[in-house]
Short mmCIF file of C-alpha atoms in Angstrom, two decimals:
data_model
loop_
_atom_site.label_atom_id
_atom_site.label_comp_id
_atom_site.label_asym_id
_atom_site.label_seq_id
_atom_site.Cartn_x
_atom_site.Cartn_y
_atom_site.Cartn_z
CA MET A 1 -38.42 -108.66 79.82
CA ALA A 2 -38.09 -109.29 76.11
CA LEU A 3 -41.62 -107.95 75.63
CA LEU A 4 -40.77 -104.84 77.63
CA ARG A 5 -37.57 -104.25 75.69
CA ARG A 6 -39.40 -104.57 72.39
CA HIS A 7 -42.59 -102.70 73.23
CA GLY A 8 -41.63 -100.63 76.27
CA TRP A 9 -41.94 -97.28 74.48
CA SER A 10 -45.37 -98.16 73.12
CA LEU A 11 -46.62 -99.37 76.50
CA VAL A 12 -45.39 -96.29 78.35
CA LEU A 13 -46.86 -94.01 75.69
CA ALA A 14 -50.21 -95.82 75.72
CA PHE A 15 -50.46 -95.72 79.51
CA ALA A 16 -49.05 -92.27 80.31
CA GLY A 17 -50.17 -90.50 77.15
CA LEU A 18 -53.51 -92.17 76.47
CA LEU A 19 -55.06 -94.03 79.40
CA LEU A 20 -54.18 -91.59 82.20
CA PRO A 21 -55.32 -88.47 80.29
CA LEU A 22 -58.54 -90.21 79.25
CA TRP A 23 -59.21 -91.15 82.87
CA ALA A 24 -58.57 -87.55 83.99
CA PHE A 25 -60.85 -86.15 81.30
CA ALA A 26 -63.59 -88.66 82.13
CA GLU A 27 -63.49 -87.70 85.81
CA LEU A 28 -63.77 -83.99 85.02
CA ALA A 29 -66.38 -84.51 82.31
CA ASP A 30 -68.54 -86.56 84.67
CA GLU A 31 -68.57 -83.71 87.20
CA ILE A 32 -69.41 -81.14 84.54
CA HIS A 33 -72.11 -83.29 82.97
CA ALA A 34 -73.69 -83.74 86.40
CA GLN A 35 -73.45 -79.96 86.87
CA GLU A 36 -71.53 -80.39 90.10
CA ALA A 37 -69.13 -77.72 91.36
CA ILE A 38 -65.45 -78.67 91.25
CA VAL A 39 -63.84 -77.76 94.53
CA PHE A 40 -60.69 -76.09 93.21
CA ASP A 41 -62.25 -74.04 90.40
CA VAL A 42 -63.23 -70.87 92.23
CA PRO A 43 -60.26 -70.68 94.66
CA VAL A 44 -57.74 -70.97 91.82
CA LEU A 45 -59.59 -68.35 89.78
CA GLU A 46 -59.65 -65.99 92.74
CA TYR A 47 -55.93 -66.50 93.25
CA ALA A 48 -55.25 -65.71 89.58
CA HIS A 49 -57.40 -62.60 89.76
CA GLY A 50 -55.56 -61.49 92.88
CA LEU A 51 -52.38 -61.19 90.77
CA SER A 52 -53.97 -58.74 88.33
CA ARG A 53 -52.23 -55.48 87.53
CA ALA A 54 -51.86 -53.35 84.40
CA SER A 55 -48.47 -54.75 83.35
CA LEU A 56 -49.67 -58.34 83.62
CA ASP A 57 -52.94 -57.54 81.85
CA PHE A 58 -51.05 -56.78 78.65
CA ALA A 59 -48.67 -59.73 79.00
CA PHE A 60 -51.32 -62.35 79.59
CA ALA A 61 -53.66 -60.94 76.94
CA LEU A 62 -50.76 -61.27 74.47
CA ILE A 63 -49.91 -64.81 75.62
CA SER A 64 -53.56 -65.77 75.25
CA LYS A 65 -53.63 -64.54 71.66
CA LEU A 66 -50.35 -66.30 70.87
CA GLY A 67 -51.93 -69.44 72.31
CA TYR A 68 -54.54 -69.46 69.58
CA GLN A 69 -55.24 -67.04 66.76
CA TRP A 70 -51.92 -65.18 66.61
CA GLY A 71 -49.56 -68.08 67.21
CA VAL A 72 -50.77 -71.66 67.48
CA VAL A 73 -53.22 -71.73 64.57
CA PRO A 74 -50.85 -70.11 62.01
CA PHE A 75 -48.00 -72.34 63.22
CA ASP A 76 -50.19 -75.44 62.82
CA ILE A 77 -50.88 -74.55 59.20
CA VAL A 78 -47.24 -73.76 58.42
CA LEU A 79 -46.09 -77.00 60.08
CA VAL A 80 -48.37 -79.20 57.99
CA LEU A 81 -47.50 -77.35 54.77
CA ALA A 82 -43.76 -77.51 55.52
CA LEU A 83 -43.83 -81.26 56.22
CA THR A 84 -45.82 -81.81 53.03
CA ALA A 85 -43.36 -79.71 51.01
CA LEU A 86 -40.51 -81.79 52.45
CA ARG A 87 -42.37 -84.91 51.29
CA ARG A 88 -42.57 -86.22 54.83
CA PHE A 89 -46.08 -87.48 54.21
CA ARG A 90 -46.46 -89.67 57.31
CA GLU A 91 -45.30 -86.80 59.54
CA ALA A 92 -47.56 -84.36 57.69
CA SER A 93 -50.54 -86.72 58.02
CA PHE A 94 -49.86 -87.15 61.73
CA ALA A 95 -49.67 -83.40 62.28
CA ALA A 96 -52.74 -82.66 60.15
CA LEU A 97 -54.93 -85.33 61.78
CA ALA A 98 -53.78 -84.51 65.31
CA LEU A 99 -54.08 -80.73 64.97
CA GLY A 100 -57.23 -80.65 62.86
CA GLY A 101 -58.96 -83.39 64.81
CA SER A 102 -58.23 -81.64 68.09
CA GLY A 103 -60.00 -78.53 66.86
CA LEU A 104 -63.06 -80.51 65.80
CA LEU A 105 -63.10 -82.40 69.11
CA ASN A 106 -63.06 -79.13 70.99
CA ILE A 107 -66.00 -77.74 69.04
CA ALA A 108 -68.01 -80.92 69.59
CA ALA A 109 -67.18 -81.12 73.30
CA LYS A 110 -68.10 -77.49 73.93
CA GLN A 111 -71.49 -78.01 72.34
CA PHE A 112 -72.10 -81.25 74.23
CA PHE A 113 -71.23 -79.97 77.69
CA ALA A 114 -72.49 -76.40 77.11
CA ARG A 115 -70.73 -75.07 80.21
CA GLU A 116 -71.09 -71.35 80.77
CA ARG A 117 -68.01 -69.17 81.19
CA PRO A 118 -66.94 -67.98 84.64
CA SER A 119 -68.51 -64.69 85.72
CA LEU A 120 -66.61 -63.87 88.90
CA TRP A 121 -65.44 -60.54 87.45
CA GLU A 122 -65.59 -58.62 84.18
CA SER A 123 -62.84 -59.92 81.91
CA ILE A 124 -60.60 -57.59 79.90
CA ALA A 125 -60.82 -60.14 77.05
CA PRO A 126 -64.34 -61.62 77.24
CA GLU A 127 -65.40 -64.75 75.38
CA HIS A 128 -68.93 -65.65 74.38
CA ASN A 129 -68.93 -69.35 73.46
CA TYR A 130 -68.97 -72.30 75.85
CA SER A 131 -66.20 -73.00 78.32
CA PHE A 132 -65.49 -76.75 78.61
CA PRO A 133 -62.92 -77.82 77.55
CA SER A 134 -60.64 -74.86 76.85
CA GLY A 135 -59.82 -74.42 73.17
CA HIS A 136 -56.63 -72.55 73.97
CA ALA A 137 -55.49 -75.32 76.32
CA MET A 138 -56.33 -77.99 73.76
CA GLY A 139 -54.68 -76.15 70.89
CA SER A 140 -51.44 -75.38 72.67
CA MET A 141 -51.17 -78.86 74.21
CA THR A 142 -51.93 -80.52 70.88
CA LEU A 143 -49.18 -78.56 69.18
CA ALA A 144 -46.76 -79.28 72.03
CA ALA A 145 -47.49 -83.02 71.94
CA VAL A 146 -47.17 -83.17 68.15
CA LEU A 147 -43.82 -81.39 68.17
CA ILE A 148 -42.47 -83.44 71.08
CA LEU A 149 -43.43 -86.75 69.45
CA LEU A 150 -42.02 -85.67 66.08
CA CYS A 151 -38.77 -84.54 67.68
CA TRP A 152 -38.44 -87.39 70.19
CA PRO A 153 -36.11 -89.51 67.99
CA THR A 154 -33.90 -86.46 67.33
CA ARG A 155 -31.43 -84.38 69.31
CA TRP A 156 -33.98 -81.55 69.38
CA ARG A 157 -36.33 -83.29 71.84
CA TRP A 158 -35.18 -81.51 74.99
CA ALA A 159 -35.09 -78.10 73.34
CA VAL A 160 -38.68 -78.59 72.14
CA ILE A 161 -39.81 -79.81 75.57
CA GLY A 162 -38.06 -76.87 77.23
CA LEU A 163 -39.87 -74.45 74.93
CA MET A 164 -43.33 -76.01 74.61
CA VAL A 165 -43.99 -77.05 78.21
CA PRO A 166 -43.63 -73.50 79.63
CA PHE A 167 -45.55 -72.08 76.67
CA THR A 168 -48.46 -74.48 77.22
CA LEU A 169 -48.54 -73.72 80.96
CA LEU A 170 -48.49 -69.96 80.33
CA VAL A 171 -51.30 -70.18 77.80
CA GLY A 172 -53.39 -72.16 80.27
CA PHE A 173 -52.72 -69.74 83.11
CA SER A 174 -53.47 -66.76 80.87
CA ARG A 175 -57.02 -68.04 80.44
CA LEU A 176 -57.43 -68.21 84.22
CA TYR A 177 -55.90 -64.77 84.69
CA LEU A 178 -58.32 -63.34 82.14
CA GLY A 179 -61.20 -65.04 83.94
CA VAL A 180 -62.59 -66.78 80.85
CA HIS A 181 -62.03 -70.39 81.93
CA TYR A 182 -62.24 -72.50 85.04
CA PRO A 183 -59.12 -74.52 85.97
CA SER A 184 -61.08 -77.70 85.20
CA ASP A 185 -61.58 -76.42 81.63
CA ILE A 186 -57.82 -76.09 81.25
CA LEU A 187 -57.03 -79.50 82.75
CA ALA A 188 -59.67 -81.18 80.59
CA GLY A 189 -58.28 -79.48 77.48
CA TRP A 190 -54.76 -80.66 78.25
CA ALA A 191 -55.94 -84.20 79.00
CA VAL A 192 -58.09 -84.77 75.93
CA ALA A 193 -55.51 -83.14 73.64
CA THR A 194 -52.75 -85.42 74.95
CA ALA A 195 -54.90 -88.52 74.57
CA TRP A 196 -55.97 -87.59 71.05
CA VAL A 197 -52.43 -86.88 69.82
CA VAL A 198 -51.06 -90.09 71.30
CA ALA A 199 -53.93 -92.10 69.79
CA VAL A 200 -53.22 -90.66 66.32
CA TYR A 201 -49.50 -91.28 66.77
CA LEU A 202 -50.00 -94.92 67.77
CA LEU A 203 -52.32 -95.42 64.80
CA LEU A 204 -50.07 -93.88 62.15
CA TYR A 205 -46.81 -95.20 63.59
CA ARG A 206 -48.09 -98.76 64.03
CA GLY A 207 -48.32 -98.74 67.77
CA GLY A 208 -44.92 -97.11 68.14
CA SER A 209 -43.02 -99.72 66.10
CA LEU A 210 -42.25 -97.00 63.55
CA HIS A 211 -40.66 -93.65 64.39
CA PRO A 212 -40.81 -90.21 62.76
CA TRP A 213 -38.20 -89.44 60.12
CA ARG A 214 -37.35 -93.11 59.56
CA LYS A 215 -38.35 -95.08 56.50
CA SER A 216 -40.59 -98.09 56.88
CA VAL A 217 -38.96 -101.50 56.48
#
């Protein structure tokens, strides 16, 4: 009990934020690497496409752009610069390594798995690089996890969770609606992003014994 009281947060974070997402990613990656069809991919895509209409086309195209080049990427840069300007160097290092490393992981994973994009219908926002794992899903989940972990010791935690969880889900669904990713691409992106952010957090915050915004003792 004493061990749990002292290290409970670290153990929960390591299990729920690192081991479970890594297991989920490994299961999906094994199927993709073996070039086996994932049973829910096509039915979920067909359901998303069945919702299509002109008003939603614009909305989900906008959400998709906010989930990467128009929103997430600029916010990542501003966040790291702002933390550095505030001289919160541990927080800035955590954000920079988590956000930057996630992008590099995504590039490497796409090249390794080389999964082609879905081609069930002609997308209104086509993509031409590889599909697995989703960069939009990884980017939005990485940002969400970074902000949640940074804000967890503060009173802002629930506000950040209430904002970032729906945003991440909408970005993921927008990629399905646009027909440029399989659901397994999205799930894999969320899983590997979560595991990567938690791993960086546990490394920089000494296994969870330190917390953001507090001085080391």
